[in-house]
CSV table of C-alpha atoms and ligand atoms in Angstrom, one decimal:
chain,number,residue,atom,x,y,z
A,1,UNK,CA,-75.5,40.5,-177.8
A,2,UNK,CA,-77.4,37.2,-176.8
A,3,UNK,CA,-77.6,36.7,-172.9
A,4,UNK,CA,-74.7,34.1,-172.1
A,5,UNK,CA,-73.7,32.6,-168.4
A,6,UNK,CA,-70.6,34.3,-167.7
A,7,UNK,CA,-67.4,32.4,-167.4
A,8,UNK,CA,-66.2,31.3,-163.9
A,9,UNK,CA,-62.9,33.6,-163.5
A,10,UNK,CA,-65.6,36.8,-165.0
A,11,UNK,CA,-68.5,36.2,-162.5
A,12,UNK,CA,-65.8,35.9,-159.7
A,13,UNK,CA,-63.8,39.4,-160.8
A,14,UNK,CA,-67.0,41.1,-160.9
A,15,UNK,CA,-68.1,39.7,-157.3
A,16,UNK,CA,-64.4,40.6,-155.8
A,17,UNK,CA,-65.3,44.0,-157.2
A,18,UNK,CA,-67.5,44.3,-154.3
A,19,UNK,CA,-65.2,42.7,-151.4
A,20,UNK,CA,-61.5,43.0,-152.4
A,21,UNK,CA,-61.1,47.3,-152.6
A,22,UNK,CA,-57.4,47.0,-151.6
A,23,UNK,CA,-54.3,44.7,-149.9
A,24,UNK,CA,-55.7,45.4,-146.9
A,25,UNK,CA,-59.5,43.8,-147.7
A,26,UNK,CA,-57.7,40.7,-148.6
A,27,UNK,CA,-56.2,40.2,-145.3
A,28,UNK,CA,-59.1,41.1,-143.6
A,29,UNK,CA,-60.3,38.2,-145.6
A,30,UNK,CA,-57.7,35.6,-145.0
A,31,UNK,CA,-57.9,36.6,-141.5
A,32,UNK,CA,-61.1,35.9,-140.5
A,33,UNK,CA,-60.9,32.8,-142.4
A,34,UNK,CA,-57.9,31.3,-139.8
A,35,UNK,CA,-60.3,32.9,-137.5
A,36,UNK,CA,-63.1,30.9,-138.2
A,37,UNK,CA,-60.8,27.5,-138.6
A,38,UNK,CA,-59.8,28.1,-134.6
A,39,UNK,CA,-56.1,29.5,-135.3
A,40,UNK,CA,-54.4,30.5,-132.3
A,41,UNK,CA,-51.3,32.0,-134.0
A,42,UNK,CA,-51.3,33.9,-137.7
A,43,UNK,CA,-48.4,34.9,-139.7
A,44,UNK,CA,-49.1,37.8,-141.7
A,45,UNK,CA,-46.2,38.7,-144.3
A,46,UNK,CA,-46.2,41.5,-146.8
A,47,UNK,CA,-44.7,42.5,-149.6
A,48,UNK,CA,-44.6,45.8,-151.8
A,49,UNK,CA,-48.2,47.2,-149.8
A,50,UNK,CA,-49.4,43.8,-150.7
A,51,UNK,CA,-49.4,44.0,-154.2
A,52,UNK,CA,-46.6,42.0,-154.8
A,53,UNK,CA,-47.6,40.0,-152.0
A,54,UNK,CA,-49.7,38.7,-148.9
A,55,UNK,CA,-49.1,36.1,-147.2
A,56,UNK,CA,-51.4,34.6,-144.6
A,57,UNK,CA,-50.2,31.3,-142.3
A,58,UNK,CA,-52.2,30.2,-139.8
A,59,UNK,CA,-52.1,26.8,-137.0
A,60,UNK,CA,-55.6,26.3,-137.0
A,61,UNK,CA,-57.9,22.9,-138.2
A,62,UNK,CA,-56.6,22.9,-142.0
A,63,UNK,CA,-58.5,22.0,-145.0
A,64,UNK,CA,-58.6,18.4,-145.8
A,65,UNK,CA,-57.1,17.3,-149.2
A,66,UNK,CA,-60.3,16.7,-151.2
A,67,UNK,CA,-62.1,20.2,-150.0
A,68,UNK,CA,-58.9,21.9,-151.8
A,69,UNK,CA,-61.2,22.4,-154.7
A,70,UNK,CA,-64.3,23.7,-153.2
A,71,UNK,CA,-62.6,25.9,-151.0
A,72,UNK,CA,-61.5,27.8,-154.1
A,73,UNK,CA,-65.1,27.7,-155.5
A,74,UNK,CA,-67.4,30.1,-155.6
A,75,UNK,CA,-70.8,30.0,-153.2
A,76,UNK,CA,-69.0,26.9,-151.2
A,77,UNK,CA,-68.6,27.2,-147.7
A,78,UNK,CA,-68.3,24.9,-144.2
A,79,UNK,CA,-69.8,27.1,-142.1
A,80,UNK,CA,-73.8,27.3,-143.0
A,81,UNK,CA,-75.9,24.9,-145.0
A,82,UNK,CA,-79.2,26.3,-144.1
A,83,UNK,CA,-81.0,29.6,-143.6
A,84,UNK,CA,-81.7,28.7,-140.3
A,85,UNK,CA,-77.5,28.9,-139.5
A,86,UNK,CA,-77.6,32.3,-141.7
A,87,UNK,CA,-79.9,33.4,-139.4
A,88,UNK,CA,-78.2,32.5,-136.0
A,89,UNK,CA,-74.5,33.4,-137.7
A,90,UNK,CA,-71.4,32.7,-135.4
A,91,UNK,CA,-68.5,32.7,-137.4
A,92,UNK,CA,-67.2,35.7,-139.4
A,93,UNK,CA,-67.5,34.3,-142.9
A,94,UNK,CA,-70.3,32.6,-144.5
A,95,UNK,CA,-70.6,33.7,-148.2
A,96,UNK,CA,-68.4,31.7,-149.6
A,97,UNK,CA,-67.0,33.8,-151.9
A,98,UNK,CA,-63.8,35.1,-150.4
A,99,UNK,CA,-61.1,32.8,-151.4
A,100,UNK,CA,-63.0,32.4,-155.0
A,101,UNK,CA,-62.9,36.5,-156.0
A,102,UNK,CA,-59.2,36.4,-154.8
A,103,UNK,CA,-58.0,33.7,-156.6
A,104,UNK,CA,-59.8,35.2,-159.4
A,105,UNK,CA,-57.9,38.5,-159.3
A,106,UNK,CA,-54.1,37.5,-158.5
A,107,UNK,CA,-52.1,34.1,-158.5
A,108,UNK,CA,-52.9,32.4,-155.4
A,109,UNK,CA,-52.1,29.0,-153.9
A,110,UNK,CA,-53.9,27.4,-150.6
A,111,UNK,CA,-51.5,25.0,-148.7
A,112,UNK,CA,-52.7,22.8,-146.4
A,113,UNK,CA,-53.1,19.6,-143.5
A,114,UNK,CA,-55.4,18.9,-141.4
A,115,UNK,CA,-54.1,17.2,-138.3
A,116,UNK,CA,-55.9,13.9,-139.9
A,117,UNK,CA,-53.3,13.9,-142.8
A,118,UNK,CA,-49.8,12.9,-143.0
A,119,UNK,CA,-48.7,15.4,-145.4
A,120,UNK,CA,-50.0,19.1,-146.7
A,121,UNK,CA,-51.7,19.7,-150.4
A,122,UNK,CA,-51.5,22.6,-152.3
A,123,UNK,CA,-53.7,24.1,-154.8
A,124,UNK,CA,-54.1,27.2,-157.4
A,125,UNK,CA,-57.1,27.9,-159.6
A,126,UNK,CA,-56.3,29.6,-163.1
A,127,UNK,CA,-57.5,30.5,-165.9
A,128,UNK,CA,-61.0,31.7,-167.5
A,129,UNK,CA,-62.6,28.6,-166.0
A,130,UNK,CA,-61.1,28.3,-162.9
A,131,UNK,CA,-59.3,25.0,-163.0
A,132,UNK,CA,-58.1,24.1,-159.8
A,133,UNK,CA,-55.0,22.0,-160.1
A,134,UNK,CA,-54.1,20.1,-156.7
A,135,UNK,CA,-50.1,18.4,-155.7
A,136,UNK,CA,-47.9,17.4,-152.5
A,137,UNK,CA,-46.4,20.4,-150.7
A,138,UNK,CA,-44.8,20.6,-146.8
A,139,UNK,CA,-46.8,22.5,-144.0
A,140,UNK,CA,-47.2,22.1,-140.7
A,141,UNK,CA,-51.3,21.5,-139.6
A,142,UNK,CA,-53.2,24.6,-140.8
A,143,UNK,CA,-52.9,26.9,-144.0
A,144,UNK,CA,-51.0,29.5,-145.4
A,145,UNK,CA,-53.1,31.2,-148.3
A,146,UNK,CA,-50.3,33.3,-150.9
A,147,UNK,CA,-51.3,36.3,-152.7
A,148,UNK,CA,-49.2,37.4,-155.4
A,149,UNK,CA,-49.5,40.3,-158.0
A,150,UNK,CA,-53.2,41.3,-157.1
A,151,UNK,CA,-55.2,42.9,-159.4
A,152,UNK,CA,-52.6,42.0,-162.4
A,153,UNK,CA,-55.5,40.7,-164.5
A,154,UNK,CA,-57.6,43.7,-163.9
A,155,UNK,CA,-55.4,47.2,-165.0
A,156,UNK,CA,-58.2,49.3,-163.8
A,157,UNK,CA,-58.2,48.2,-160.2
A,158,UNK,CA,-54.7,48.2,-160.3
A,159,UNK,CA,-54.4,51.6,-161.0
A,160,UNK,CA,-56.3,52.8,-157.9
A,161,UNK,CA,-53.3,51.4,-155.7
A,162,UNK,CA,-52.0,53.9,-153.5
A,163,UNK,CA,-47.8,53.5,-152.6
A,164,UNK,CA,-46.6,50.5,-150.8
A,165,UNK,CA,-46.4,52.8,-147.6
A,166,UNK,CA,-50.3,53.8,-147.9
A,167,UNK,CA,-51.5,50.2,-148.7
A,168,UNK,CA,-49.2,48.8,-145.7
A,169,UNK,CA,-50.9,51.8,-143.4
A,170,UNK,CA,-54.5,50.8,-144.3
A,171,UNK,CA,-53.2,46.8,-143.8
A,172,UNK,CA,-51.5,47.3,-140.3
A,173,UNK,CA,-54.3,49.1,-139.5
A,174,UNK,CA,-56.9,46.3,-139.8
A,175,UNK,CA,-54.6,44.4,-138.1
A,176,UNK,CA,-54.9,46.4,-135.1
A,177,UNK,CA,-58.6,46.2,-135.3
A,178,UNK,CA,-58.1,42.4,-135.5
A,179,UNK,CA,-55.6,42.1,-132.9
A,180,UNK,CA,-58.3,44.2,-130.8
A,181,UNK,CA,-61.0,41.9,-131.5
A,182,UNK,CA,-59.1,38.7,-130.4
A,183,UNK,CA,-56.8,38.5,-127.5
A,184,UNK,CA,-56.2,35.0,-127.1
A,185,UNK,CA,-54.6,34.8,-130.8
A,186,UNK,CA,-51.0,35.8,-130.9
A,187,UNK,CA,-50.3,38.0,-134.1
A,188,UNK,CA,-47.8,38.4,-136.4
A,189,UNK,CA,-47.4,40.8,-139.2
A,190,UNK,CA,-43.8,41.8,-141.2
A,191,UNK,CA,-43.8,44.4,-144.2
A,192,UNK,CA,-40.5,43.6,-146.9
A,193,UNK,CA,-38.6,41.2,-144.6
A,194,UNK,CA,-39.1,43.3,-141.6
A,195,UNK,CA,-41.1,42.4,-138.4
A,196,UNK,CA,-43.4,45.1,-137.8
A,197,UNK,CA,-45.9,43.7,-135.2
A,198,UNK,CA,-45.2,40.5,-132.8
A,199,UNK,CA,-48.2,40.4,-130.3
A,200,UNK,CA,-47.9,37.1,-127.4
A,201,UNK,CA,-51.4,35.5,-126.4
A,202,UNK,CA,-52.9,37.7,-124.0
A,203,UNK,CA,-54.5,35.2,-121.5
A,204,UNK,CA,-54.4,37.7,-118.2
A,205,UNK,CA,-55.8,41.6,-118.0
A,206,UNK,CA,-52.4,42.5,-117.2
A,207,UNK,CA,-51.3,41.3,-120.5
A,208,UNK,CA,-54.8,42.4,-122.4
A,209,UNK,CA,-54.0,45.6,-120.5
A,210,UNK,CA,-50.7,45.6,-122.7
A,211,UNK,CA,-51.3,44.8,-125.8
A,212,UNK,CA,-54.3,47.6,-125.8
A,213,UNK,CA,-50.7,50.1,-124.9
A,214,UNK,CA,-49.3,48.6,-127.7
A,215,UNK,CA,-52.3,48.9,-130.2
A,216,UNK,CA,-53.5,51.9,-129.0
A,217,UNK,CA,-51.1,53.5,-127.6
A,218,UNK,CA,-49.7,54.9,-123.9
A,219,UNK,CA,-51.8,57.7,-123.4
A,220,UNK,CA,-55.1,55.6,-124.7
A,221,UNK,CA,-53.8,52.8,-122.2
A,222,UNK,CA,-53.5,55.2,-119.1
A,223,UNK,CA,-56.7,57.7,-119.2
A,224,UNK,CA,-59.2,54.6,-120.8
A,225,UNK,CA,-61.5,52.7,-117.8
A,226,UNK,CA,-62.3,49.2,-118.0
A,227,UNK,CA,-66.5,49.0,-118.0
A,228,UNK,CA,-68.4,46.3,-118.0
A,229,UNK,CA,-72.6,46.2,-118.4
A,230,UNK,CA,-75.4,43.7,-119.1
A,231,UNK,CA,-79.2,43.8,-119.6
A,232,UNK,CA,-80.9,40.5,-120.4
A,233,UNK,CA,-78.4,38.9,-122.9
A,234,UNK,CA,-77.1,41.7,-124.4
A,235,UNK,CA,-73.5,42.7,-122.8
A,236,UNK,CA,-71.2,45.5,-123.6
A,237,UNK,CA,-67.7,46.0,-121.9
A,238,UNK,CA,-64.4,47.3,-122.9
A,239,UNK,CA,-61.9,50.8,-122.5
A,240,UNK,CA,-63.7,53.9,-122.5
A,241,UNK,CA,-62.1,57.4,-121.7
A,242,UNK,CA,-63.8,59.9,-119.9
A,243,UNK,CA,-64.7,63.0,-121.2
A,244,UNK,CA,-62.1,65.0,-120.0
A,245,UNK,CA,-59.3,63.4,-121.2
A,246,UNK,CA,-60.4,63.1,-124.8
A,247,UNK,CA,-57.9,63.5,-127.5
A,248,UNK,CA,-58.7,66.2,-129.8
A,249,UNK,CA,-57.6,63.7,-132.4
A,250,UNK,CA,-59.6,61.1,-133.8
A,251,UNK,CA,-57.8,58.1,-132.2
A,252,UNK,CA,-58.8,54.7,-130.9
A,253,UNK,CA,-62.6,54.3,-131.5
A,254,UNK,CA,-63.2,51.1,-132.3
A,255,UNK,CA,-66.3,48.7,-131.5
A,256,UNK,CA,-67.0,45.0,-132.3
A,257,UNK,CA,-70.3,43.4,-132.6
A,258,UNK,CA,-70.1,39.3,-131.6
A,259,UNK,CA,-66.3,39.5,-132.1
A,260,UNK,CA,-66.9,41.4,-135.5
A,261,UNK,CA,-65.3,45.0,-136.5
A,262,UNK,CA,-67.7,47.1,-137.0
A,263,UNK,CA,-68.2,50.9,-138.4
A,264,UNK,CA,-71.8,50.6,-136.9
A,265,UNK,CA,-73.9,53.6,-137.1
A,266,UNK,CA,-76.3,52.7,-134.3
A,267,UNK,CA,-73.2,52.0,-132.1
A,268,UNK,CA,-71.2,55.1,-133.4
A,269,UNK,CA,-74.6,57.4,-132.4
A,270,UNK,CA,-75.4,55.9,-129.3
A,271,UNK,CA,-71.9,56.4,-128.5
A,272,UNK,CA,-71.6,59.8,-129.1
A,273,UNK,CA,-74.9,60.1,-127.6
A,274,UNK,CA,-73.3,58.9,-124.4
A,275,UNK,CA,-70.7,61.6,-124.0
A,276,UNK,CA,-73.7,64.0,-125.3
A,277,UNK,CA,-72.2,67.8,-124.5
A,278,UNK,CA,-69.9,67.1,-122.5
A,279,UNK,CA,-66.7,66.5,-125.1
A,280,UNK,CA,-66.2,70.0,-126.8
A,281,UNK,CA,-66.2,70.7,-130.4
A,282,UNK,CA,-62.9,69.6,-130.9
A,283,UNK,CA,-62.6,66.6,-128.8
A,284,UNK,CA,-63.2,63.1,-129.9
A,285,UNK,CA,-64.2,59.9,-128.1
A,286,UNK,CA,-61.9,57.2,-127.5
A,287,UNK,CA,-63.2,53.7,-127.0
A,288,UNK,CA,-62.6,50.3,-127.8
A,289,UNK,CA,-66.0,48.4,-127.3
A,290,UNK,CA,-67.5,44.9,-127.3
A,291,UNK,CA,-70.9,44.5,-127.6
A,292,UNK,CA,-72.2,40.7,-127.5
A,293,UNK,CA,-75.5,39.5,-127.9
A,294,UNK,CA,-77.5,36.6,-129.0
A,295,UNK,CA,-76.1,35.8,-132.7
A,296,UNK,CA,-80.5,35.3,-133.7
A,297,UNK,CA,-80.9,39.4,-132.8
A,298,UNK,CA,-78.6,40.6,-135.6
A,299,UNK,CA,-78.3,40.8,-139.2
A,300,UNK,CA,-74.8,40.1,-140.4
A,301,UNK,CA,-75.8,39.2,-143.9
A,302,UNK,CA,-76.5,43.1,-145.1
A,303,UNK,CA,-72.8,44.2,-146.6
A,304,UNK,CA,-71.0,41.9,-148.3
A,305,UNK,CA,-68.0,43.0,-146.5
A,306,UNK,CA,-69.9,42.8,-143.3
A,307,UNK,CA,-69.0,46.1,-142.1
A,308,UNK,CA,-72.5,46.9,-141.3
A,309,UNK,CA,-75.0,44.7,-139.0
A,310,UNK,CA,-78.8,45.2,-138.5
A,311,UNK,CA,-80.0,45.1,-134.9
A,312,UNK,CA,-83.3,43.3,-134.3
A,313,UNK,CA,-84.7,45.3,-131.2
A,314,UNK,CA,-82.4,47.7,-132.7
A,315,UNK,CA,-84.1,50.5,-130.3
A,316,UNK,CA,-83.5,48.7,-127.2
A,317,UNK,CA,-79.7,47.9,-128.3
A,318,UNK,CA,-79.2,51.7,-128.7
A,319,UNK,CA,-80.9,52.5,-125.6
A,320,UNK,CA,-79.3,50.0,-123.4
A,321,UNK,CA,-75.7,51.2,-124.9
A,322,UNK,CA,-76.3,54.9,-124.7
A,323,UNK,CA,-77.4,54.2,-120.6
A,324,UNK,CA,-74.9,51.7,-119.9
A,325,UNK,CA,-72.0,54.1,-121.2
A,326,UNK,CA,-73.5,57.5,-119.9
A,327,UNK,CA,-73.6,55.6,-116.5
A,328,UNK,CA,-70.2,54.5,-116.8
A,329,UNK,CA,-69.2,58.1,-117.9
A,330,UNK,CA,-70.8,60.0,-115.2
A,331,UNK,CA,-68.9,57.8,-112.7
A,332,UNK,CA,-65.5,58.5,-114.7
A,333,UNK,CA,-65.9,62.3,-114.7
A,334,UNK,CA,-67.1,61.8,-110.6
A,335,UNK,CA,-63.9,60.3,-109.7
A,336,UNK,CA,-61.4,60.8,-112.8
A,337,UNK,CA,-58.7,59.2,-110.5
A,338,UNK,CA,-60.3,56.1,-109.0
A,339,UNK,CA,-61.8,54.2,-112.2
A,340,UNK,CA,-60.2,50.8,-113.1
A,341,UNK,CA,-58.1,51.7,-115.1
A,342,UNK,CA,-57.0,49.6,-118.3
B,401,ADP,P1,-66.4,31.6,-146.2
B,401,ADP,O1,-65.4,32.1,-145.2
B,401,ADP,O2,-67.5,32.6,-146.4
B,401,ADP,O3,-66.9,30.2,-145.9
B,401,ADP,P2,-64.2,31.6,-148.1
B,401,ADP,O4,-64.1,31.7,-149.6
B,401,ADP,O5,-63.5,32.7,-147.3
B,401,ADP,O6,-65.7,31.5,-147.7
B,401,ADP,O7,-63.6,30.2,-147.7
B,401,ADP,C1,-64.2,29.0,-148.3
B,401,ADP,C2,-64.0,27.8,-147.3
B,401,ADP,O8,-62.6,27.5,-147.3
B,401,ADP,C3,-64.3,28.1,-145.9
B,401,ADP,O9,-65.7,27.9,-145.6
B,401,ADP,C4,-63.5,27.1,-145.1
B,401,ADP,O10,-64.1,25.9,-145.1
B,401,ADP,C5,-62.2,27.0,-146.0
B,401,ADP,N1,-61.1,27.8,-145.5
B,401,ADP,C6,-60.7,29.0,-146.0
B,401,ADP,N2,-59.6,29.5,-145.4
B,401,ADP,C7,-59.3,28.6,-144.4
B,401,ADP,C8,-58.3,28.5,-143.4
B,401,ADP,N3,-57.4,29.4,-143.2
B,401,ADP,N4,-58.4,27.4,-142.6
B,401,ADP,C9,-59.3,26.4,-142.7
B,401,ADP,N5,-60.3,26.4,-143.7
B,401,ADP,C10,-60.3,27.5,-144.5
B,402,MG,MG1,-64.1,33.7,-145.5
């Protein structure tokens, strides 16, 4: 065969091959991008486990009419322009490729205003060459991005759908983490017609303190400490349950690095490291952990779902976590009754 550039639609399956696993990937996708535009509220709706369809609606800044196109291309994006801003990243996207390997894998249509227009656009790429066709729709300021039939063009991911129950498992889920990640945003999410998560703003602890009851449940809410440490710019704070009242369950452990999910190892290890013998064999630790440092000291551009960061002074980070929590620990087990709790 000669060597030939691939076609647009092609090139775009084969990078959402790397990003778009399941339903649940694309919302985390969707997500992060009202995220990113400043959305206070998002509107999650569900159809099917997502394969018939998702349905993300969001209040924030809106894309304006003639970025409808880009916004659907591939390697375009408003949110770096040089290496310097890769290197210093503050928002949760920057590929540019999102929106692009979606498109190219279901029937979606972006719907839009920007508070600068009078009235909202909509537009669909289709085909092998991804032509984006652009007309008048109603919306309010801000987006809503529609995912139907995903993976109908490629059979083979198709296949590896679990049922609608499993797929809506993995998507409430991530919601949860999201949810977690951002307190000031209220939430929304419905499965079928039916509203299964409504979560206010929460602007106060007493209302952060209830929507971690909600997420992570009574008994997470009640034994978990509020902790709070900081050396030099680096900061970590957040719920942690002392050793003694760990579930024997894996339950809430959940960290966040700048505002970003994580399944760090370093964190995970310096975690457990923290709690060192005193858990049991069959106990787990249950956290839900911020860590937030300068955005220059770590490498978000390693996974391209992001799940993974590389720490600069990667040492340091580690040590400072696994001293910060074992302090905060060793005060817990001390006085199990007098922490702050949640
Ligand atoms: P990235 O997030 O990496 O920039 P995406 O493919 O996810 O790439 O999105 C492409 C661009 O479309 C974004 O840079 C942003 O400008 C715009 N965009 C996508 N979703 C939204 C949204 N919900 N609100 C405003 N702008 C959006
Ligand atoms: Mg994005």
């Amino acid at each position: 065969m000669p060597i030939q550039i691939l076609p647009p639609q092609l090139a775009n399956q084969i990078a959402a091959g790397e990003v778009v696993e399941r339903p649940a990937s694309v919302v985390k996708e969707l997500v992060e991008n009202s995220l990113d535009a400043g959305a206070s509220h998002i509107e999650i709706e569900i159809e099917k486990g997502g394969s018939k369809l998702i349905r993300v609606r969001d209040n924030g800044s809106g894309i304006a009419e003639h970025e409808l196109v880009l916004a659907l291309s591939r390697h375009a994006t408003s949110k770096i322009t040089d290496l310097s801003d890769l290197e210093a990243i503050c928002s949760l996207g920057f590929r540019g490729e999102a929106l692009a390997s979606i498109s190219s894998v279901s029937r979606l249509t972006l719907t839009s205003r920007t508070a600068a227009q009078e009235a909202a656009w909509q537009a669909s790429a289709e085909g092998r060459d991804m032509q984006v066709s652009v007309k008048p729709a109603a919306h309010p300021v801000g987006t809503s991005i529609e995912v139907l039939d995903l993976f109908f063009n490629t059979p083979a991911r198709r296949k590896f759908l679990r049922t609608d129950k499993t797929e809506f498992g993995h998507i409430d889920e991530l919601v949860k983490r999201l949810a977690l990640s951002r307190f000031d945003v209220s939430w929304q999410l419905s499965h079928n017609g039916q509203t299964v998560r409504r979560l206010k703003a929460a602007d106060t602890a007493e209302q952060r303190q209830k929507r971690v009851a909600t997420l992570c449940g009574r008994a997470f809410a009640e034994q978990a400490a509020f902790i709070e440490n900081q050396y030099g710019d680096v900061k970590i704070w957040g719920y942690i349950v002392a050793p003694q009242a760990c579930p024997t369950q894996p339950g809430c452990q959940y960290s966040y690095v700048n505002g970003r999910m994580m399944r760090d190892k370093l964190l995970n290890h310096a975690i457990r490291q923290a709690y060192g013998d005193s858990l049991s064999a069959e106990q787990q630790p249950a956290f839900v952990l911020y860590l937030e440092l300068d955005p220059r000291q770590v490498d978000v551009n390693v996974h391209p779902a992001k799940h993974e960061v590389r720490f600069h002074q990667a040492r340091l980070i580690h040590d400072f976590i696994v001293s910060a929590l074992s302090d905060a620990l060793a005060q817990l087990s001390a006085t199990p009754a007098a922490g702050h709790y949640v």
